Amino acid sequence: MDGLFCFRTDMNDLDQLVAAASADFAAAPTPAALENAKARFLGKAGRVTELLKGLGALSADQKKTRGAEINQTKQRIEAALAARRQALAEAELEVQLKAEALDVTLPGRARGLGGLHPVSRTMERIEAIFGSMGFEVADGPEIETDWMSFTALNNPENHPARSMQDTFYVDMKDEAGRWLNLRPHTSPMQVRHARAHAERHAAELARGGSMPEIRVIAPGRTYRVDSDATHSPMFHQCEGLWIGENVSFKDLKVVFTEFCRKFFESEDLQLRFRPSYFPFTEPSAEIDIAFASGPLKGQWLEVAGSGQVHPQVVRNFGLDPERHIGFAFGMGPDRLTMLRYGVNDLRLFFDGDLRFLQQFR
Ligand code: DAH
């Protein structure tokens, strides 16, 4: 405050009082301190009140002049007080505004951009490639009946081939009194789709006419009691089925080779059909692929099971195996995704760790 208020020698006592009050007010850093300072000048025992009390000793004339001067002094002190009050209030507001300031130039916190899961990307690729070859896409239930998952696929009750799959069962029975299961493969979709197709064309077939070919893939989730670096209790499969009057193993080879080359974007990919066994196909083959370059170059990698659909299964479709013939295949989109992106642990796909998943955005 030094220098702000200089007490001039010609100031009278009242001017000095106003200057002192102004200095005191200006020195009060807070509204509370200001109220204390006010009390010192305008309070009951304050200096202005004391001056007023002193009037009693004066003559009537002096009282009048002096009284008017003291009142003026009081008003000037009150004005100084009001000015300081306002200054403090403004300063306080300023502080508050600063504290609550919204910096509109600050870059926003962007919402994380979502992306498709790598396995979903694979599913979309599979659908697009088979779609371009005239295949429909079918979807079906993940909780299946025993007949659909096994019996219709030529997997008789109590047959040892059933134990190829360690199935999850649901604590609920179907109409035949058998436990429902979490489908261990997408193969029941062959039966569901083919039966619906045959039913739609039942009239033509009864007349001896022909039905349009069945050409379908059925991607989806499947379940088995299995868990390690290359197996997960929930995983994905994609079933394929092509049934017509003249569809052969050669067609399977052409279609699947075309699919693999498109999927891996590699024209010199090798395919191998290795004899195998599945109850629902005869003959059956595992399909292996080998890359012409890259870290897995020359190594045979199994990507699908396949085969000519077994006559009993064609019968279960509601079709005549003497007339309708074709092939089926079942592949693992998780495995295809691992190969395509060079991922070596299947569980990474299902852990939900963003550090992993964000790499595929
Ligand atoms: N369902 C078989 C499995 O889960 C895969 C499979 C093999 C499907 C041969 C087919 C097939 O359609 O023809 O292991």
Tab-separated table of C-alpha atoms and ligand atoms in Angstrom:
chain	number	residue	atom	x	y	z
A	1	MET	CA	0.000	0.000	0.000
A	2	ASP	CA	3.060	2.241	0.358
A	3	GLY	CA	2.821	5.310	-1.791
A	4	LEU	CA	-0.845	4.871	-2.487
A	5	PHE	CA	-1.962	7.017	0.382
A	6	CYS	CA	0.308	9.845	1.287
A	7	PHE	CA	-0.868	11.903	4.220
A	8	ARG	CA	-0.563	15.499	3.213
A	9	THR	CA	0.408	17.869	6.033
A	10	ASP	CA	-2.431	20.233	5.185
A	11	MET	CA	-5.006	17.440	5.566
A	12	ASN	CA	-7.432	18.017	8.374
A	13	ASP	CA	-8.261	15.246	10.860
A	14	LEU	CA	-11.362	14.166	8.906
A	15	ASP	CA	-9.526	13.843	5.593
A	16	GLN	CA	-6.906	11.834	7.416
A	17	LEU	CA	-9.594	9.588	8.848
A	18	VAL	CA	-10.995	8.918	5.374
A	19	ALA	CA	-7.500	8.190	4.066
A	20	ALA	CA	-6.787	5.848	6.982
A	21	ALA	CA	-10.084	4.013	6.457
A	22	SER	CA	-9.427	3.685	2.711
A	23	ALA	CA	-5.951	2.340	3.405
A	24	ASP	CA	-7.319	-0.159	5.940
A	25	PHE	CA	-10.017	-1.306	3.552
A	26	ALA	CA	-7.564	-1.649	0.723
A	27	ALA	CA	-5.332	-3.757	2.944
A	28	ALA	CA	-8.166	-6.156	3.834
A	29	PRO	CA	-7.506	-9.252	1.700
A	30	THR	CA	-10.893	-10.919	2.282
A	31	PRO	CA	-14.524	-9.900	2.859
A	32	ALA	CA	-14.200	-11.013	6.514
A	33	ALA	CA	-11.114	-8.848	7.049
A	34	LEU	CA	-12.981	-5.972	5.399
A	35	GLU	CA	-15.864	-6.312	7.883
A	36	ASN	CA	-13.370	-6.067	10.760
A	37	ALA	CA	-11.878	-2.946	9.236
A	38	LYS	CA	-15.374	-1.505	8.822
A	39	ALA	CA	-16.051	-2.056	12.543
A	40	ARG	CA	-12.933	-0.086	13.405
A	41	PHE	CA	-14.330	3.004	11.655
A	42	LEU	CA	-18.105	2.682	11.483
A	43	GLY	CA	-18.845	0.235	14.296
A	44	LYS	CA	-20.385	1.091	17.678
A	45	ALA	CA	-16.972	1.766	19.138
A	46	GLY	CA	-15.536	2.905	15.798
A	47	ARG	CA	-13.734	6.118	15.148
A	48	VAL	CA	-16.605	7.890	13.377
A	49	THR	CA	-18.975	7.033	16.243
A	50	GLU	CA	-16.421	8.427	18.674
A	51	LEU	CA	-16.262	11.647	16.687
A	52	LEU	CA	-20.039	11.929	16.823
A	53	LYS	CA	-19.985	11.411	20.550
A	54	GLY	CA	-17.529	14.322	20.792
A	55	LEU	CA	-20.156	16.663	19.326
A	56	GLY	CA	-21.891	16.897	22.672
A	57	ALA	CA	-19.140	19.147	24.044
A	58	LEU	CA	-19.555	21.713	21.226
A	59	SER	CA	-21.746	24.790	20.942
A	60	ALA	CA	-24.889	24.638	18.800
A	61	ASP	CA	-23.188	26.416	15.883
A	62	GLN	CA	-20.025	24.363	16.013
A	63	LYS	CA	-22.180	21.263	16.380
A	64	LYS	CA	-23.925	22.054	13.115
A	65	THR	CA	-20.779	22.591	11.039
A	66	ARG	CA	-18.810	19.822	12.684
A	67	GLY	CA	-21.778	17.441	12.513
A	68	ALA	CA	-22.208	18.035	8.787
A	69	GLU	CA	-18.462	17.475	8.230
A	70	ILE	CA	-18.512	14.248	10.226
A	71	ASN	CA	-21.533	13.015	8.270
A	72	GLN	CA	-19.752	13.734	5.002
A	73	THR	CA	-16.715	11.882	6.321
A	74	LYS	CA	-18.915	8.942	7.243
A	75	GLN	CA	-20.387	8.910	3.719
A	76	ARG	CA	-16.927	8.997	2.142
A	77	ILE	CA	-15.807	6.114	4.354
A	78	GLU	CA	-18.973	4.183	3.452
A	79	ALA	CA	-18.304	4.828	-0.225
A	80	ALA	CA	-14.723	3.567	0.189
A	81	LEU	CA	-16.083	0.492	1.972
A	82	ALA	CA	-18.604	-0.185	-0.797
A	83	ALA	CA	-15.935	0.221	-3.460
A	84	ARG	CA	-13.630	-2.218	-1.649
A	85	ARG	CA	-16.487	-4.692	-1.132
A	86	GLN	CA	-17.174	-4.669	-4.823
A	87	ALA	CA	-13.505	-5.009	-5.712
A	88	LEU	CA	-13.201	-8.011	-3.412
A	89	ALA	CA	-16.363	-9.592	-4.835
A	90	GLU	CA	-15.074	-9.100	-8.352
A	91	ALA	CA	-11.716	-10.572	-7.460
A	92	GLU	CA	-13.447	-13.553	-5.907
A	93	LEU	CA	-15.570	-14.019	-9.013
A	94	GLU	CA	-12.472	-13.781	-11.129
A	95	VAL	CA	-10.775	-16.515	-9.115
A	96	GLN	CA	-13.866	-18.682	-9.367
A	97	LEU	CA	-14.169	-18.150	-13.112
A	98	LYS	CA	-10.548	-19.018	-13.554
A	99	ALA	CA	-10.967	-22.169	-11.514
A	100	GLU	CA	-14.011	-23.244	-13.468
A	101	ALA	CA	-12.638	-22.070	-16.776
A	102	LEU	CA	-13.424	-24.210	-19.756
A	103	ASP	CA	-10.564	-24.194	-22.192
A	104	VAL	CA	-12.343	-24.593	-25.509
A	105	THR	CA	-9.022	-24.891	-27.301
A	106	LEU	CA	-8.163	-28.076	-25.389
A	107	PRO	CA	-8.346	-31.066	-27.746
A	108	GLY	CA	-11.394	-33.194	-26.925
A	109	ARG	CA	-11.164	-36.616	-25.356
A	110	ALA	CA	-12.088	-38.714	-28.353
A	111	ARG	CA	-14.305	-41.733	-27.863
A	112	GLY	CA	-12.356	-44.890	-28.600
A	113	LEU	CA	-13.043	-45.974	-32.143
A	114	GLY	CA	-14.474	-49.457	-32.239
A	115	GLY	CA	-13.442	-52.054	-34.745
A	116	LEU	CA	-14.418	-55.470	-35.937
A	117	HIS	CA	-13.042	-58.462	-34.072
A	118	PRO	CA	-10.459	-60.302	-36.212
A	119	VAL	CA	-12.634	-63.421	-36.230
A	120	SER	CA	-15.625	-61.348	-37.365
A	121	ARG	CA	-13.451	-60.007	-40.173
A	122	THR	CA	-12.666	-63.577	-41.174
A	123	MET	CA	-16.361	-64.486	-41.072
A	124	GLU	CA	-17.130	-61.539	-43.337
A	125	ARG	CA	-14.399	-62.596	-45.757
A	126	ILE	CA	-15.664	-66.179	-45.807
A	127	GLU	CA	-19.219	-64.989	-46.480
A	128	ALA	CA	-18.084	-62.622	-49.228
A	129	ILE	CA	-15.936	-65.218	-51.004
A	130	PHE	CA	-18.517	-68.011	-50.874
A	131	GLY	CA	-21.209	-65.458	-51.678
A	132	SER	CA	-19.338	-64.662	-54.894
A	133	MET	CA	-19.533	-68.379	-55.733
A	134	GLY	CA	-23.299	-68.462	-55.289
A	135	PHE	CA	-23.506	-69.741	-51.713
A	136	GLU	CA	-26.255	-68.567	-49.361
A	137	VAL	CA	-25.478	-67.834	-45.700
A	138	ALA	CA	-27.591	-69.638	-43.093
A	139	ASP	CA	-27.809	-69.130	-39.354
A	140	GLY	CA	-29.127	-71.541	-36.737
A	141	PRO	CA	-29.443	-72.349	-33.037
A	142	GLU	CA	-26.447	-72.886	-30.771
A	143	ILE	CA	-28.493	-75.113	-28.447
A	144	GLU	CA	-29.289	-78.224	-30.455
A	145	THR	CA	-31.186	-81.452	-30.191
A	146	ASP	CA	-29.343	-84.732	-30.028
A	147	TRP	CA	-30.801	-85.768	-33.381
A	148	MET	CA	-29.548	-82.662	-35.205
A	149	SER	CA	-26.053	-82.673	-33.675
A	150	PHE	CA	-25.457	-86.406	-33.963
A	151	THR	CA	-28.058	-88.885	-35.138
A	152	ALA	CA	-29.073	-87.133	-38.361
A	153	LEU	CA	-25.375	-86.860	-39.184
A	154	ASN	CA	-25.085	-90.618	-39.138
A	155	ASN	CA	-23.615	-90.667	-35.677
A	156	PRO	CA	-25.736	-93.382	-34.057
A	157	GLU	CA	-26.496	-93.401	-30.363
A	158	ASN	CA	-23.730	-95.081	-28.392
A	159	HIS	CA	-21.452	-95.095	-31.433
A	160	PRO	CA	-17.813	-94.463	-30.443
A	161	ALA	CA	-17.527	-91.722	-33.093
A	162	ARG	CA	-19.633	-89.531	-30.812
A	163	SER	CA	-16.720	-89.312	-28.411
A	164	MET	CA	-14.697	-87.487	-31.106
A	165	GLN	CA	-16.412	-84.487	-29.546
A	166	ASP	CA	-16.445	-83.712	-25.828
A	167	THR	CA	-19.810	-82.101	-25.820
A	168	PHE	CA	-21.442	-79.701	-23.373
A	169	TYR	CA	-24.973	-80.775	-22.487
A	170	VAL	CA	-27.768	-78.533	-21.314
A	171	ASP	CA	-29.823	-79.534	-18.295
A	172	MET	CA	-32.980	-79.805	-20.370
A	173	LYS	CA	-34.374	-82.526	-22.613
A	174	ASP	CA	-35.766	-82.391	-26.130
A	175	GLU	CA	-39.027	-83.975	-27.323
A	176	ALA	CA	-37.283	-87.300	-27.826
A	177	GLY	CA	-36.244	-87.255	-24.155
A	178	ARG	CA	-32.571	-86.616	-24.943
A	179	TRP	CA	-30.404	-83.929	-23.409
A	180	LEU	CA	-30.042	-80.788	-25.438
A	181	ASN	CA	-26.451	-79.893	-26.296
A	182	LEU	CA	-24.395	-76.819	-27.102
A	183	ARG	CA	-23.690	-77.725	-30.722
A	184	PRO	CA	-20.166	-79.186	-30.968
A	185	HIS	CA	-20.027	-78.322	-34.689
A	186	THR	CA	-21.996	-76.360	-37.283
A	187	SER	CA	-22.842	-79.577	-39.151
A	188	PRO	CA	-26.429	-79.688	-37.791
A	189	MET	CA	-26.996	-76.650	-40.014
A	190	GLN	CA	-26.541	-78.926	-43.033
A	191	VAL	CA	-29.545	-80.884	-41.851
A	192	ARG	CA	-31.654	-77.884	-40.865
A	193	HIS	CA	-31.001	-76.025	-44.085
A	194	ALA	CA	-31.308	-79.025	-46.421
A	195	ARG	CA	-34.561	-80.180	-44.794
A	196	ALA	CA	-36.094	-76.723	-45.125
A	197	HIS	CA	-34.953	-76.562	-48.740
A	198	ALA	CA	-36.331	-80.031	-49.531
A	199	GLU	CA	-39.624	-79.121	-47.861
A	200	ARG	CA	-39.903	-75.911	-49.891
A	201	HIS	CA	-39.503	-77.928	-53.065
A	202	ALA	CA	-41.435	-81.011	-51.958
A	203	ALA	CA	-44.161	-80.475	-54.580
A	204	GLU	CA	-41.724	-80.341	-57.535
A	205	LEU	CA	-39.837	-83.334	-56.197
A	206	ALA	CA	-43.038	-85.383	-55.755
A	207	ARG	CA	-43.907	-84.611	-59.370
A	208	GLY	CA	-40.513	-85.932	-60.421
A	209	GLY	CA	-39.296	-82.428	-61.183
A	210	SER	CA	-35.980	-81.070	-60.017
A	211	MET	CA	-35.192	-78.652	-57.231
A	212	PRO	CA	-32.629	-75.861	-57.300
A	213	GLU	CA	-29.261	-76.896	-55.918
A	214	ILE	CA	-28.503	-76.443	-52.234
A	215	ARG	CA	-25.477	-74.213	-51.931
A	216	VAL	CA	-25.008	-72.822	-48.451
A	217	ILE	CA	-22.504	-71.919	-45.786
A	218	ALA	CA	-23.404	-71.712	-42.088
A	219	PRO	CA	-20.914	-69.814	-39.931
A	220	GLY	CA	-21.339	-69.603	-36.184
A	221	ARG	CA	-20.289	-70.385	-32.638
A	222	THR	CA	-19.645	-73.948	-31.522
A	223	TYR	CA	-18.756	-75.495	-28.148
A	224	ARG	CA	-16.609	-78.297	-26.817
A	225	VAL	CA	-15.049	-79.263	-23.489
A	226	ASP	CA	-11.583	-78.330	-24.654
A	227	SER	CA	-9.125	-75.613	-23.658
A	228	ASP	CA	-5.475	-74.990	-24.528
A	229	ALA	CA	-3.426	-72.721	-26.815
A	230	THR	CA	-5.219	-74.002	-29.903
A	231	HIS	CA	-8.615	-74.938	-28.416
A	232	SER	CA	-11.232	-72.850	-26.695
A	233	PRO	CA	-14.501	-74.156	-25.141
A	234	MET	CA	-16.289	-71.676	-27.406
A	235	PHE	CA	-14.942	-71.450	-30.906
A	236	HIS	CA	-16.181	-70.866	-34.435
A	237	GLN	CA	-16.914	-73.063	-37.373
A	238	CYS	CA	-18.219	-72.531	-40.816
A	239	GLU	CA	-20.110	-75.328	-42.477
A	240	GLY	CA	-20.505	-75.651	-46.211
A	241	LEU	CA	-22.929	-77.787	-48.202
A	242	TRP	CA	-23.474	-78.182	-51.922
A	243	ILE	CA	-26.077	-80.689	-53.039
A	244	GLY	CA	-27.389	-81.175	-56.554
A	245	GLU	CA	-27.913	-83.895	-59.100
A	246	ASN	CA	-24.411	-83.923	-60.401
A	247	VAL	CA	-22.096	-82.400	-57.820
A	248	SER	CA	-18.836	-84.267	-57.348
A	249	PHE	CA	-15.664	-84.300	-55.304
A	250	LYS	CA	-14.052	-82.410	-58.147
A	251	ASP	CA	-16.417	-79.502	-57.450
A	252	LEU	CA	-15.392	-79.557	-53.794
A	253	LYS	CA	-11.752	-79.336	-54.832
A	254	VAL	CA	-12.367	-76.448	-57.196
A	255	VAL	CA	-14.523	-74.493	-54.758
A	256	PHE	CA	-12.298	-74.983	-51.743
A	257	THR	CA	-9.103	-74.255	-53.645
A	258	GLU	CA	-10.638	-71.075	-55.010
A	259	PHE	CA	-11.775	-70.119	-51.503
A	260	CYS	CA	-8.342	-70.648	-49.909
A	261	ARG	CA	-6.502	-68.742	-52.622
A	262	LYS	CA	-8.891	-65.817	-52.309
A	263	PHE	CA	-8.906	-65.910	-48.514
A	264	PHE	CA	-5.122	-65.910	-48.187
A	265	GLU	CA	-4.648	-63.754	-51.293
A	266	SER	CA	-2.118	-66.193	-52.617
A	267	GLU	CA	-2.350	-67.830	-56.021
A	268	ASP	CA	0.398	-70.349	-55.382
A	269	LEU	CA	-1.125	-71.789	-52.216
A	270	GLN	CA	-1.033	-75.622	-52.237
A	271	LEU	CA	-3.987	-77.790	-51.187
A	272	ARG	CA	-3.965	-81.429	-50.152
A	273	PHE	CA	-6.996	-83.662	-49.588
A	274	ARG	CA	-5.902	-86.225	-46.989
A	275	PRO	CA	-8.174	-89.284	-46.519
A	276	SER	CA	-9.946	-89.223	-43.186
A	277	TYR	CA	-13.102	-90.357	-41.440
A	278	PHE	CA	-16.299	-88.541	-40.545
A	279	PRO	CA	-19.556	-90.412	-39.963
A	280	PHE	CA	-21.488	-88.010	-42.184
A	281	THR	CA	-19.274	-88.195	-45.263
A	282	GLU	CA	-18.005	-91.023	-47.426
A	283	PRO	CA	-15.348	-90.668	-48.662
A	284	SER	CA	-13.962	-88.090	-46.235
A	285	ALA	CA	-10.903	-85.905	-46.371
A	286	GLU	CA	-9.066	-83.425	-44.220
A	287	ILE	CA	-8.037	-80.394	-46.231
A	288	ASP	CA	-4.482	-79.168	-45.641
A	289	ILE	CA	-2.907	-76.084	-47.109
A	290	ALA	CA	0.730	-75.054	-47.561
A	291	PHE	CA	1.947	-71.514	-48.185
A	292	ALA	CA	4.484	-70.895	-50.926
A	293	SER	CA	6.240	-68.224	-48.870
A	294	GLY	CA	6.298	-66.670	-45.403
A	295	PRO	CA	7.246	-68.146	-42.032
A	296	LEU	CA	5.033	-71.223	-42.521
A	297	LYS	CA	6.306	-71.903	-46.048
A	298	GLY	CA	5.968	-75.526	-47.134
A	299	GLN	CA	4.340	-76.706	-43.893
A	300	TRP	CA	1.040	-78.622	-44.270
A	301	LEU	CA	-1.641	-77.016	-42.111
A	302	GLU	CA	-5.049	-78.562	-41.558
A	303	VAL	CA	-7.887	-76.105	-42.229
A	304	ALA	CA	-11.045	-78.149	-42.790
A	305	GLY	CA	-12.799	-81.492	-42.789
A	306	SER	CA	-14.790	-82.451	-45.836
A	307	GLY	CA	-16.292	-85.229	-47.873
A	308	GLN	CA	-19.079	-86.488	-50.060
A	309	VAL	CA	-22.270	-86.419	-48.041
A	310	HIS	CA	-23.153	-89.926	-46.787
A	311	PRO	CA	-26.295	-91.412	-48.406
A	312	GLN	CA	-27.917	-91.853	-44.989
A	313	VAL	CA	-27.417	-88.138	-44.286
A	314	VAL	CA	-28.936	-87.246	-47.678
A	315	ARG	CA	-31.918	-89.377	-46.665
A	316	ASN	CA	-32.105	-87.455	-43.388
A	317	PHE	CA	-32.236	-84.274	-45.439
A	318	GLY	CA	-35.488	-85.663	-46.859
A	319	LEU	CA	-33.862	-86.265	-50.251
A	320	ASP	CA	-33.203	-89.327	-52.384
A	321	PRO	CA	-29.497	-90.271	-52.290
A	322	GLU	CA	-29.908	-92.007	-55.656
A	323	ARG	CA	-30.621	-88.646	-57.142
A	324	HIS	CA	-29.111	-86.034	-54.893
A	325	ILE	CA	-25.460	-86.014	-54.205
A	326	GLY	CA	-22.882	-83.489	-53.111
A	327	PHE	CA	-20.255	-82.530	-50.629
A	328	ALA	CA	-19.881	-80.824	-47.316
A	329	PHE	CA	-17.046	-79.225	-45.459
A	330	GLY	CA	-16.460	-77.719	-42.049
A	331	MET	CA	-13.682	-75.270	-41.338
A	332	GLY	CA	-12.390	-73.321	-38.373
A	333	PRO	CA	-12.508	-69.541	-38.884
A	334	ASP	CA	-10.446	-69.078	-35.691
A	335	ARG	CA	-7.669	-71.175	-37.201
A	336	LEU	CA	-7.915	-69.311	-40.501
A	337	THR	CA	-7.631	-66.017	-38.606
A	338	MET	CA	-4.554	-67.252	-36.730
A	339	LEU	CA	-2.892	-68.242	-39.996
A	340	ARG	CA	-3.847	-65.057	-41.802
A	341	TYR	CA	-2.573	-62.738	-39.069
A	342	GLY	CA	0.203	-64.916	-37.644
A	343	VAL	CA	-1.397	-65.298	-34.195
A	344	ASN	CA	-0.125	-68.319	-32.251
A	345	ASP	CA	-2.528	-68.490	-29.303
A	346	LEU	CA	-6.232	-68.927	-29.992
A	347	ARG	CA	-7.166	-67.723	-26.504
A	348	LEU	CA	-6.041	-64.196	-27.415
A	349	PHE	CA	-9.163	-63.916	-29.551
A	350	PHE	CA	-11.444	-64.451	-26.580
A	351	ASP	CA	-9.607	-62.691	-23.717
A	352	GLY	CA	-10.987	-59.291	-24.732
A	353	ASP	CA	-7.593	-57.614	-24.242
A	354	LEU	CA	-7.732	-54.310	-26.148
A	355	ARG	CA	-3.946	-54.205	-26.581
A	356	PHE	CA	-4.335	-57.268	-28.769
A	357	LEU	CA	-7.635	-56.429	-30.440
A	358	GLN	CA	-6.717	-52.828	-31.327
A	359	GLN	CA	-4.050	-54.109	-33.692
A	360	PHE	CA	-6.803	-55.256	-36.041
A	361	ARG	CA	-8.718	-51.963	-36.141
B	1	DAH	N1	-18.116	-81.367	-38.188
B	1	DAH	C1	-16.713	-81.709	-38.331
B	1	DAH	C2	-15.987	-81.341	-37.053
B	1	DAH	O1	-16.481	-80.551	-36.299
B	1	DAH	C3	-16.103	-80.966	-39.478
B	1	DAH	C4	-16.606	-81.464	-40.773
B	1	DAH	C5	-15.966	-82.513	-41.405
B	1	DAH	C6	-17.721	-80.924	-41.356
B	1	DAH	C7	-16.396	-83.002	-42.591
B	1	DAH	C8	-18.168	-81.384	-42.577
B	1	DAH	C9	-17.496	-82.427	-43.187
B	1	DAH	O2	-19.226	-80.897	-43.175
B	1	DAH	O3	-17.959	-82.890	-44.378
B	1	DAH	O4	-14.915	-81.831	-36.819
